[in-house]
mmCIF file with all atom_site columns, C-alpha atoms in Angstrom:
data_model
loop_
_atom_site.group_PDB
_atom_site.id
_atom_site.type_symbol
_atom_site.label_atom_id
_atom_site.label_alt_id
_atom_site.label_comp_id
_atom_site.label_asym_id
_atom_site.label_entity_id
_atom_site.label_seq_id
_atom_site.pdbx_PDB_ins_code
_atom_site.Cartn_x
_atom_site.Cartn_y
_atom_site.Cartn_z
_atom_site.occupancy
_atom_site.B_iso_or_equiv
_atom_site.pdbx_formal_charge
_atom_site.auth_seq_id
_atom_site.auth_comp_id
_atom_site.auth_asym_id
_atom_site.auth_atom_id
_atom_site.pdbx_PDB_model_num
ATOM 1   C CA . MET A 1 1   ? 192.740 79.930  168.766 1.00 43.00 ? 374 MET A CA 1
ATOM 2   C CA . ASP A 1 2   ? 194.519 78.997  171.953 1.00 44.00 ? 375 ASP A CA 1
ATOM 3   C CA . PRO A 1 3   ? 196.250 75.578  172.175 1.00 44.00 ? 376 PRO A CA 1
ATOM 4   C CA . GLU A 1 4   ? 193.055 73.935  173.243 1.00 45.00 ? 377 GLU A CA 1
ATOM 5   C CA . GLY A 1 5   ? 191.102 75.459  170.283 1.00 45.00 ? 378 GLY A CA 1
ATOM 6   C CA . ASN A 1 6   ? 189.089 77.937  172.428 1.00 47.00 ? 379 ASN A CA 1
ATOM 7   C CA . LEU A 1 7   ? 188.483 80.725  169.992 1.00 47.00 ? 380 LEU A CA 1
ATOM 8   C CA . LEU A 1 8   ? 186.316 82.866  172.323 1.00 44.00 ? 381 LEU A CA 1
ATOM 9   C CA . ILE A 1 9   ? 188.519 82.509  175.354 1.00 48.00 ? 382 ILE A CA 1
ATOM 10  C CA . ALA A 1 10  ? 191.704 83.385  173.401 1.00 40.00 ? 383 ALA A CA 1
ATOM 11  C CA . ASP A 1 11  ? 190.315 86.249  171.330 1.00 56.00 ? 384 ASP A CA 1
ATOM 12  C CA . GLY A 1 12  ? 187.219 87.249  173.233 1.00 74.00 ? 385 GLY A CA 1
ATOM 13  C CA . PHE A 1 13  ? 183.669 87.586  171.984 1.00 78.00 ? 386 PHE A CA 1
ATOM 14  C CA . THR A 1 14  ? 184.356 91.145  170.769 1.00 85.00 ? 387 THR A CA 1
ATOM 15  C CA . ALA A 1 15  ? 186.969 89.887  168.361 1.00 86.00 ? 388 ALA A CA 1
ATOM 16  C CA . LEU A 1 16  ? 184.390 87.484  166.920 1.00 86.00 ? 389 LEU A CA 1
ATOM 17  C CA . TYR A 1 17  ? 182.016 90.428  166.417 1.00 89.00 ? 390 TYR A CA 1
ATOM 18  C CA . ASP A 1 18  ? 184.715 92.523  164.899 1.00 91.00 ? 391 ASP A CA 1
ATOM 19  C CA . ARG A 1 19  ? 185.617 89.837  162.365 1.00 91.00 ? 392 ARG A CA 1
ATOM 20  C CA . HIS A 1 20  ? 182.123 88.906  161.205 1.00 93.00 ? 393 HIS A CA 1
ATOM 21  C CA . ALA A 1 21  ? 179.635 91.674  161.925 1.00 94.00 ? 394 ALA A CA 1
ATOM 22  C CA . ARG A 1 22  ? 180.139 93.447  158.635 1.00 95.00 ? 395 ARG A CA 1
ATOM 23  C CA . ALA A 1 23  ? 179.485 90.272  156.539 1.00 94.00 ? 396 ALA A CA 1
ATOM 24  C CA . LEU A 1 24  ? 176.459 89.356  158.610 1.00 95.00 ? 397 LEU A CA 1
ATOM 25  C CA . TYR A 1 25  ? 175.133 92.963  158.289 1.00 95.00 ? 398 TYR A CA 1
ATOM 26  C CA . ARG A 1 26  ? 175.540 92.805  154.452 1.00 94.00 ? 399 ARG A CA 1
ATOM 27  C CA . TYR A 1 27  ? 173.681 89.509  154.367 1.00 93.00 ? 400 TYR A CA 1
ATOM 28  C CA . CYS A 1 28  ? 170.904 90.685  156.564 1.00 93.00 ? 401 CYS A CA 1
ATOM 29  C CA . ALA A 1 29  ? 170.526 94.166  154.866 1.00 92.00 ? 402 ALA A CA 1
ATOM 30  C CA . ARG A 1 30  ? 170.038 92.457  151.596 1.00 89.00 ? 403 ARG A CA 1
ATOM 31  C CA . ARG A 1 31  ? 167.286 90.253  153.033 1.00 87.00 ? 404 ARG A CA 1
ATOM 32  C CA . VAL A 1 32  ? 165.381 92.799  155.129 1.00 84.00 ? 405 VAL A CA 1
ATOM 33  C CA . GLY A 1 33  ? 166.982 96.259  154.493 1.00 86.00 ? 406 GLY A CA 1
ATOM 34  C CA . PRO A 1 34  ? 169.431 98.295  156.450 1.00 88.00 ? 407 PRO A CA 1
ATOM 35  C CA . ASP A 1 35  ? 167.166 99.306  159.378 1.00 82.00 ? 408 ASP A CA 1
ATOM 36  C CA . LEU A 1 36  ? 166.064 95.769  160.317 1.00 86.00 ? 409 LEU A CA 1
ATOM 37  C CA . ALA A 1 37  ? 169.559 94.425  159.494 1.00 91.00 ? 410 ALA A CA 1
ATOM 38  C CA . GLU A 1 38  ? 171.080 96.222  162.410 1.00 92.00 ? 411 GLU A CA 1
ATOM 39  C CA . ASP A 1 39  ? 168.531 94.637  164.767 1.00 91.00 ? 412 ASP A CA 1
ATOM 40  C CA . ALA A 1 40  ? 169.012 91.270  163.105 1.00 93.00 ? 413 ALA A CA 1
ATOM 41  C CA . VAL A 1 41  ? 172.782 91.383  163.620 1.00 95.00 ? 414 VAL A CA 1
ATOM 42  C CA . ALA A 1 42  ? 172.420 92.460  167.126 1.00 93.00 ? 415 ALA A CA 1
ATOM 43  C CA . GLN A 1 43  ? 169.963 89.561  167.889 1.00 93.00 ? 416 GLN A CA 1
ATOM 44  C CA . THR A 1 44  ? 172.334 87.227  166.069 1.00 94.00 ? 417 THR A CA 1
ATOM 45  C CA . PHE A 1 45  ? 175.211 88.060  168.289 1.00 93.00 ? 418 PHE A CA 1
ATOM 46  C CA . LEU A 1 46  ? 173.142 88.003  171.395 1.00 91.00 ? 419 LEU A CA 1
ATOM 47  C CA . ILE A 1 47  ? 171.965 84.479  170.668 1.00 92.00 ? 420 ILE A CA 1
ATOM 48  C CA . ALA A 1 48  ? 175.544 83.595  169.684 1.00 90.00 ? 421 ALA A CA 1
ATOM 49  C CA . PHE A 1 49  ? 176.841 84.968  173.024 1.00 88.00 ? 422 PHE A CA 1
ATOM 50  C CA . GLU A 1 50  ? 174.198 82.929  174.912 1.00 88.00 ? 423 GLU A CA 1
ATOM 51  C CA . ARG A 1 51  ? 175.347 79.805  172.968 1.00 86.00 ? 424 ARG A CA 1
ATOM 52  C CA . ARG A 1 52  ? 179.054 80.552  172.940 1.00 82.00 ? 425 ARG A CA 1
ATOM 53  C CA . HIS A 1 53  ? 179.783 77.181  174.403 1.00 79.00 ? 426 HIS A CA 1
ATOM 54  C CA . VAL A 1 54  ? 179.166 75.754  170.861 1.00 74.00 ? 427 VAL A CA 1
ATOM 55  C CA . ILE A 1 55  ? 182.298 77.639  169.596 1.00 71.00 ? 428 ILE A CA 1
ATOM 56  C CA . GLU A 1 56  ? 184.244 77.084  172.773 1.00 65.00 ? 429 GLU A CA 1
ATOM 57  C CA . HIS A 1 57  ? 183.803 73.342  172.301 1.00 65.00 ? 430 HIS A CA 1
ATOM 58  C CA . GLY A 1 58  ? 185.159 72.777  168.844 1.00 62.00 ? 431 GLY A CA 1
ATOM 59  C CA . THR A 1 59  ? 183.449 74.773  166.043 1.00 60.00 ? 432 THR A CA 1
ATOM 60  C CA . ALA A 1 60  ? 186.463 75.526  163.798 1.00 69.00 ? 433 ALA A CA 1
ATOM 61  C CA . ASP A 1 61  ? 184.841 78.270  161.736 1.00 79.00 ? 434 ASP A CA 1
ATOM 62  C CA . PRO A 1 62  ? 182.178 80.182  163.491 1.00 87.00 ? 435 PRO A CA 1
ATOM 63  C CA . LEU A 1 63  ? 180.932 82.202  160.435 1.00 89.00 ? 436 LEU A CA 1
ATOM 64  C CA . PRO A 1 64  ? 178.597 79.505  158.995 1.00 91.00 ? 437 PRO A CA 1
ATOM 65  C CA . TRP A 1 65  ? 177.225 79.078  162.632 1.00 90.00 ? 438 TRP A CA 1
ATOM 66  C CA . LEU A 1 66  ? 176.583 82.796  162.739 1.00 93.00 ? 439 LEU A CA 1
ATOM 67  C CA . TYR A 1 67  ? 174.944 82.797  159.339 1.00 94.00 ? 440 TYR A CA 1
ATOM 68  C CA . GLY A 1 68  ? 172.727 80.048  160.572 1.00 92.00 ? 441 GLY A CA 1
ATOM 69  C CA . ILE A 1 69  ? 171.732 82.029  163.586 1.00 93.00 ? 442 ILE A CA 1
ATOM 70  C CA . ALA A 1 70  ? 171.097 85.109  161.410 1.00 94.00 ? 443 ALA A CA 1
ATOM 71  C CA . THR A 1 71  ? 169.035 83.157  158.976 1.00 92.00 ? 444 THR A CA 1
ATOM 72  C CA . ASN A 1 72  ? 166.789 81.949  161.815 1.00 90.00 ? 445 ASN A CA 1
ATOM 73  C CA . VAL A 1 73  ? 166.522 85.423  163.225 1.00 92.00 ? 446 VAL A CA 1
ATOM 74  C CA . LEU A 1 74  ? 165.483 86.559  159.785 1.00 89.00 ? 447 LEU A CA 1
ATOM 75  C CA . LEU A 1 75  ? 162.657 84.010  159.663 1.00 84.00 ? 448 LEU A CA 1
ATOM 76  C CA . ARG A 1 76  ? 160.824 86.454  161.922 1.00 76.00 ? 449 ARG A CA 1
ATOM 77  C CA . HIS A 1 77  ? 161.429 89.178  159.313 1.00 75.00 ? 450 HIS A CA 1
ATOM 78  C CA . ARG A 1 78  ? 160.436 86.908  156.385 1.00 75.00 ? 451 ARG A CA 1
ATOM 79  C CA . ARG A 1 79  ? 157.128 88.890  155.649 1.00 74.00 ? 452 ARG A CA 1
ATOM 80  C CA . ASP A 1 80  ? 159.068 92.172  155.279 1.00 71.00 ? 453 ASP A CA 1
ATOM 81  C CA . GLU A 1 81  ? 161.590 90.459  152.977 1.00 71.00 ? 454 GLU A CA 1
ATOM 82  C CA . VAL A 1 82  ? 158.850 88.999  150.722 1.00 77.00 ? 455 VAL A CA 1
ATOM 83  C CA . ARG A 1 83  ? 157.015 92.280  150.859 1.00 77.00 ? 456 ARG A CA 1
ATOM 84  C CA . GLY A 1 84  ? 160.140 94.095  149.653 1.00 77.00 ? 457 GLY A CA 1
ATOM 85  C CA . TYR A 1 85  ? 160.615 91.694  146.801 1.00 79.00 ? 458 TYR A CA 1
ATOM 86  C CA . ARG A 1 86  ? 157.028 92.120  145.773 1.00 80.00 ? 459 ARG A CA 1
ATOM 87  C CA . ALA A 1 87  ? 157.401 95.934  145.817 1.00 79.00 ? 460 ALA A CA 1
ATOM 88  C CA . LEU A 1 88  ? 160.514 95.638  143.648 1.00 77.00 ? 461 LEU A CA 1
ATOM 89  C CA . ALA A 1 89  ? 158.669 93.299  141.252 1.00 78.00 ? 462 ALA A CA 1
ATOM 90  C CA . ARG A 1 90  ? 155.865 95.833  141.034 1.00 77.00 ? 463 ARG A CA 1
ATOM 91  C CA . THR A 1 91  ? 157.739 99.106  140.910 1.00 76.00 ? 464 THR A CA 1
ATOM 92  C CA . GLY A 1 92  ? 161.187 98.354  139.826 1.00 70.00 ? 465 GLY A CA 1
ATOM 93  C CA . ALA A 1 93  ? 162.483 100.379 142.835 1.00 67.00 ? 466 ALA A CA 1
ATOM 94  C CA . ASP A 1 94  ? 164.453 98.287  145.309 1.00 64.00 ? 467 ASP A CA 1
ATOM 95  C CA . PRO A 1 95  ? 163.396 99.465  148.793 1.00 58.00 ? 468 PRO A CA 1
ATOM 96  C CA . LEU A 1 96  ? 166.344 97.650  150.420 1.00 55.00 ? 469 LEU A CA 1
ATOM 97  C CA . LEU A 1 97  ? 169.134 99.407  148.700 1.00 58.00 ? 470 LEU A CA 1
ATOM 98  C CA . VAL A 1 98  ? 170.306 102.925 149.200 1.00 49.00 ? 471 VAL A CA 1
ATOM 99  C CA . PRO A 1 99  ? 170.277 104.757 145.841 1.00 50.00 ? 472 PRO A CA 1
ATOM 100 C CA . LEU A 1 100 ? 173.690 104.984 144.205 1.00 47.00 ? 473 LEU A CA 1
ATOM 101 C CA . ALA A 1 101 ? 174.999 107.966 142.342 1.00 48.00 ? 474 ALA A CA 1
ATOM 102 C CA . ALA A 1 102 ? 175.076 107.577 138.637 1.00 48.00 ? 475 ALA A CA 1
ATOM 103 C CA . ASP A 1 103 ? 177.957 108.487 136.322 1.00 52.00 ? 476 ASP A CA 1
ATOM 104 C CA . SER A 1 104 ? 176.002 109.873 133.413 1.00 54.00 ? 477 SER A CA 1
ATOM 105 C CA . HIS A 1 105 ? 172.190 109.531 133.100 1.00 54.00 ? 478 HIS A CA 1
ATOM 106 C CA . GLU A 1 106 ? 172.274 109.517 129.216 1.00 56.00 ? 479 GLU A CA 1
ATOM 107 C CA . ALA A 1 107 ? 175.035 106.918 129.011 1.00 49.00 ? 480 ALA A CA 1
ATOM 108 C CA . ARG A 1 108 ? 173.423 104.519 131.415 1.00 56.00 ? 481 ARG A CA 1
ATOM 109 C CA . THR A 1 109 ? 169.706 104.837 130.601 1.00 68.00 ? 482 THR A CA 1
ATOM 110 C CA . ASP A 1 110 ? 169.504 101.668 128.592 1.00 64.00 ? 483 ASP A CA 1
ATOM 111 C CA . ASP A 1 111 ? 171.469 99.788  131.097 1.00 66.00 ? 484 ASP A CA 1
ATOM 112 C CA . ARG A 1 112 ? 169.205 100.978 133.834 1.00 69.00 ? 485 ARG A CA 1
ATOM 113 C CA . VAL A 1 113 ? 166.006 99.925  131.944 1.00 70.00 ? 486 VAL A CA 1
ATOM 114 C CA . VAL A 1 114 ? 167.373 96.478  131.371 1.00 70.00 ? 487 VAL A CA 1
ATOM 115 C CA . ALA A 1 115 ? 168.671 96.219  134.882 1.00 72.00 ? 488 ALA A CA 1
ATOM 116 C CA . ARG A 1 116 ? 165.338 97.428  136.389 1.00 77.00 ? 489 ARG A CA 1
ATOM 117 C CA . GLN A 1 117 ? 163.460 94.746  134.279 1.00 79.00 ? 490 GLN A CA 1
ATOM 118 C CA . ARG A 1 118 ? 165.832 92.086  135.454 1.00 81.00 ? 491 ARG A CA 1
ATOM 119 C CA . ALA A 1 119 ? 165.755 93.225  139.085 1.00 82.00 ? 492 ALA A CA 1
ATOM 120 C CA . ARG A 1 120 ? 161.931 93.227  139.058 1.00 85.00 ? 493 ARG A CA 1
ATOM 121 C CA . LEU A 1 121 ? 161.877 89.695  137.617 1.00 86.00 ? 494 LEU A CA 1
ATOM 122 C CA . ILE A 1 122 ? 164.491 88.432  140.119 1.00 88.00 ? 495 ILE A CA 1
ATOM 123 C CA . ALA A 1 123 ? 162.493 89.914  142.977 1.00 88.00 ? 496 ALA A CA 1
ATOM 124 C CA . ARG A 1 124 ? 159.260 88.252  141.640 1.00 89.00 ? 497 ARG A CA 1
ATOM 125 C CA . VAL A 1 125 ? 161.081 84.816  141.475 1.00 90.00 ? 498 VAL A CA 1
ATOM 126 C CA . LEU A 1 126 ? 162.652 85.378  145.000 1.00 90.00 ? 499 LEU A CA 1
ATOM 127 C CA . ALA A 1 127 ? 159.295 86.252  146.473 1.00 90.00 ? 500 ALA A CA 1
ATOM 128 C CA . LYS A 1 128 ? 157.817 83.079  145.098 1.00 92.00 ? 501 LYS A CA 1
ATOM 129 C CA . LEU A 1 129 ? 160.566 80.743  146.067 1.00 93.00 ? 502 LEU A CA 1
ATOM 130 C CA . PRO A 1 130 ? 160.044 78.452  149.097 1.00 94.00 ? 503 PRO A CA 1
ATOM 131 C CA . ALA A 1 131 ? 161.774 79.624  152.141 1.00 91.00 ? 504 ALA A CA 1
ATOM 132 C CA . ARG A 1 132 ? 164.507 77.003  152.072 1.00 94.00 ? 505 ARG A CA 1
ATOM 133 C CA . GLN A 1 133 ? 165.424 77.643  148.420 1.00 95.00 ? 506 GLN A CA 1
ATOM 134 C CA . ARG A 1 134 ? 165.538 81.405  149.038 1.00 93.00 ? 507 ARG A CA 1
ATOM 135 C CA . ASP A 1 135 ? 167.778 81.007  152.156 1.00 93.00 ? 508 ASP A CA 1
ATOM 136 C CA . VAL A 1 136 ? 170.141 78.684  150.367 1.00 95.00 ? 509 VAL A CA 1
ATOM 137 C CA . LEU A 1 137 ? 170.292 80.870  147.233 1.00 94.00 ? 510 LEU A CA 1
ATOM 138 C CA . LEU A 1 138 ? 170.972 84.009  149.231 1.00 92.00 ? 511 LEU A CA 1
ATOM 139 C CA . LEU A 1 139 ? 173.546 82.413  151.496 1.00 93.00 ? 512 LEU A CA 1
ATOM 140 C CA . PHE A 1 140 ? 175.348 81.254  148.410 1.00 94.00 ? 513 PHE A CA 1
ATOM 141 C CA . ALA A 1 141 ? 174.973 84.452  146.358 1.00 90.00 ? 514 ALA A CA 1
ATOM 142 C CA . ILE A 1 142 ? 175.220 87.204  148.936 1.00 88.00 ? 515 ILE A CA 1
ATOM 143 C CA . ALA A 1 143 ? 177.228 85.636  151.780 1.00 89.00 ? 516 ALA A CA 1
ATOM 144 C CA . GLU A 1 144 ? 179.296 83.585  149.308 1.00 90.00 ? 517 GLU A CA 1
ATOM 145 C CA . LEU A 1 145 ? 179.158 80.450  151.526 1.00 92.00 ? 518 LEU A CA 1
ATOM 146 C CA . SER A 1 146 ? 180.120 77.036  150.220 1.00 94.00 ? 519 SER A CA 1
ATOM 147 C CA . TYR A 1 147 ? 177.716 74.086  150.112 1.00 95.00 ? 520 TYR A CA 1
ATOM 148 C CA . ALA A 1 148 ? 179.178 72.726  153.315 1.00 94.00 ? 521 ALA A CA 1
ATOM 149 C CA . GLU A 1 149 ? 178.998 76.101  155.088 1.00 93.00 ? 522 GLU A CA 1
ATOM 150 C CA . ILE A 1 150 ? 175.361 76.577  153.995 1.00 95.00 ? 523 ILE A CA 1
ATOM 151 C CA . ALA A 1 151 ? 174.611 73.091  155.187 1.00 95.00 ? 524 ALA A CA 1
ATOM 152 C CA . ALA A 1 152 ? 176.204 73.917  158.602 1.00 92.00 ? 525 ALA A CA 1
ATOM 153 C CA . ALA A 1 153 ? 174.472 77.282  158.783 1.00 92.00 ? 526 ALA A CA 1
ATOM 154 C CA . LEU A 1 154 ? 170.989 75.863  158.142 1.00 93.00 ? 527 LEU A CA 1
ATOM 155 C CA . ASP A 1 155 ? 171.489 72.397  159.756 1.00 92.00 ? 528 ASP A CA 1
ATOM 156 C CA . LEU A 1 156 ? 170.775 70.615  156.568 1.00 94.00 ? 529 LEU A CA 1
ATOM 157 C CA . PRO A 1 157 ? 172.509 67.827  154.668 1.00 96.00 ? 530 PRO A CA 1
ATOM 158 C CA . THR A 1 158 ? 174.794 68.929  151.920 1.00 96.00 ? 531 THR A CA 1
ATOM 159 C CA . GLY A 1 159 ? 172.741 67.122  149.337 1.00 96.00 ? 532 GLY A CA 1
ATOM 160 C CA . THR A 1 160 ? 169.581 68.996  150.440 1.00 96.00 ? 533 THR A CA 1
ATOM 161 C CA . VAL A 1 161 ? 171.569 72.298  150.051 1.00 96.00 ? 534 VAL A CA 1
ATOM 162 C CA . GLN A 1 162 ? 172.726 71.312  146.580 1.00 97.00 ? 535 GLN A CA 1
ATOM 163 C CA . SER A 1 163 ? 169.243 70.347  145.436 1.00 96.00 ? 536 SER A CA 1
ATOM 164 C CA . ALA A 1 164 ? 167.584 73.489  146.938 1.00 96.00 ? 537 ALA A CA 1
ATOM 165 C CA . LEU A 1 165 ? 170.177 75.677  145.210 1.00 96.00 ? 538 LEU A CA 1
ATOM 166 C CA . HIS A 1 166 ? 169.738 73.804  141.941 1.00 96.00 ? 539 HIS A CA 1
ATOM 167 C CA . ARG A 1 167 ? 165.935 74.208  142.016 1.00 96.00 ? 540 ARG A CA 1
ATOM 168 C CA . ALA A 1 168 ? 166.239 77.971  142.927 1.00 95.00 ? 541 ALA A CA 1
ATOM 169 C CA . ARG A 1 169 ? 168.760 78.604  140.081 1.00 95.00 ? 542 ARG A CA 1
ATOM 170 C CA . THR A 1 170 ? 166.597 76.665  137.694 1.00 94.00 ? 543 THR A CA 1
ATOM 171 C CA . LYS A 1 171 ? 163.572 78.823  138.448 1.00 93.00 ? 544 LYS A CA 1
ATOM 172 C CA . LEU A 1 172 ? 165.610 82.012  138.182 1.00 91.00 ? 545 LEU A CA 1
ATOM 173 C CA . ARG A 1 173 ? 167.338 80.966  134.938 1.00 91.00 ? 546 ARG A CA 1
ATOM 174 C CA . LYS A 1 174 ? 164.014 80.034  133.407 1.00 91.00 ? 547 LYS A CA 1
ATOM 175 C CA . ALA A 1 175 ? 162.448 83.423  134.327 1.00 87.00 ? 548 ALA A CA 1
ATOM 176 C CA . LEU A 1 176 ? 165.546 85.242  132.991 1.00 84.00 ? 549 LEU A CA 1
ATOM 177 C CA . GLU A 1 177 ? 165.429 83.237  129.732 1.00 85.00 ? 550 GLU A CA 1
ATOM 178 C CA . ASP A 1 178 ? 161.733 84.075  129.352 1.00 82.00 ? 551 ASP A CA 1
ATOM 179 C CA . LEU A 1 179 ? 162.593 87.807  129.692 1.00 75.00 ? 552 LEU A CA 1
ATOM 180 C CA . GLU A 1 180 ? 165.099 87.574  126.930 1.00 74.00 ? 553 GLU A CA 1
ATOM 181 C CA . ARG A 1 181 ? 162.560 86.221  124.481 1.00 71.00 ? 554 ARG A CA 1
#
C-alpha cells in the first residue's frame, strides 16, 4: 500500500491478480470444476477491475471482497455445482476433481471404499443444503476464510454466517454419524 492506502495504485491490478488468482481458482474449481473455474475467476477479476474504486478507497484486505464477487459469479453456475454433487452422491466418482495417482491399490482399497462412501454422503448433503449454508460452509472449508471474512465476502452479518455454518455443519455431522451406524 502507498502512504494513502491505495493498494491498486501502488501495486497495480496485476499484482492483485498475481496474489489471489490461485486461491480463487481453487475455491471456484471445487465448486464448479476446473473448466468453469477459469471462466469464473476471469469474470471475478473483470468485475473487480470494474469496481476497483472499492479497494482504492479503503478496503484493507481485498481477498474476502474477491471471494464475495466469485461467490456471486458462481451463483450462475449453481446448477452445475448441484448437478456435480448429485452425480458424486449417485456414482461415488467426483466429476470436479482430476484423478490422483494411487500409491498401492491393494493397500488403499479399504480406505478408498470408505472415502468414496463418505464423499457420496457429503456430496448428497451439500446438494441439499440451502445456497447460503453451502456458500458459507465452502468459503470456510475450502477458502479457509474467517467468520468476519465470510461476512464481508457475502455481505452478511457475522451472526448470520455463524448460524449458517452451524446449521450446515450439524446437517453434515448428522449424516456422517448415520453412516457410521
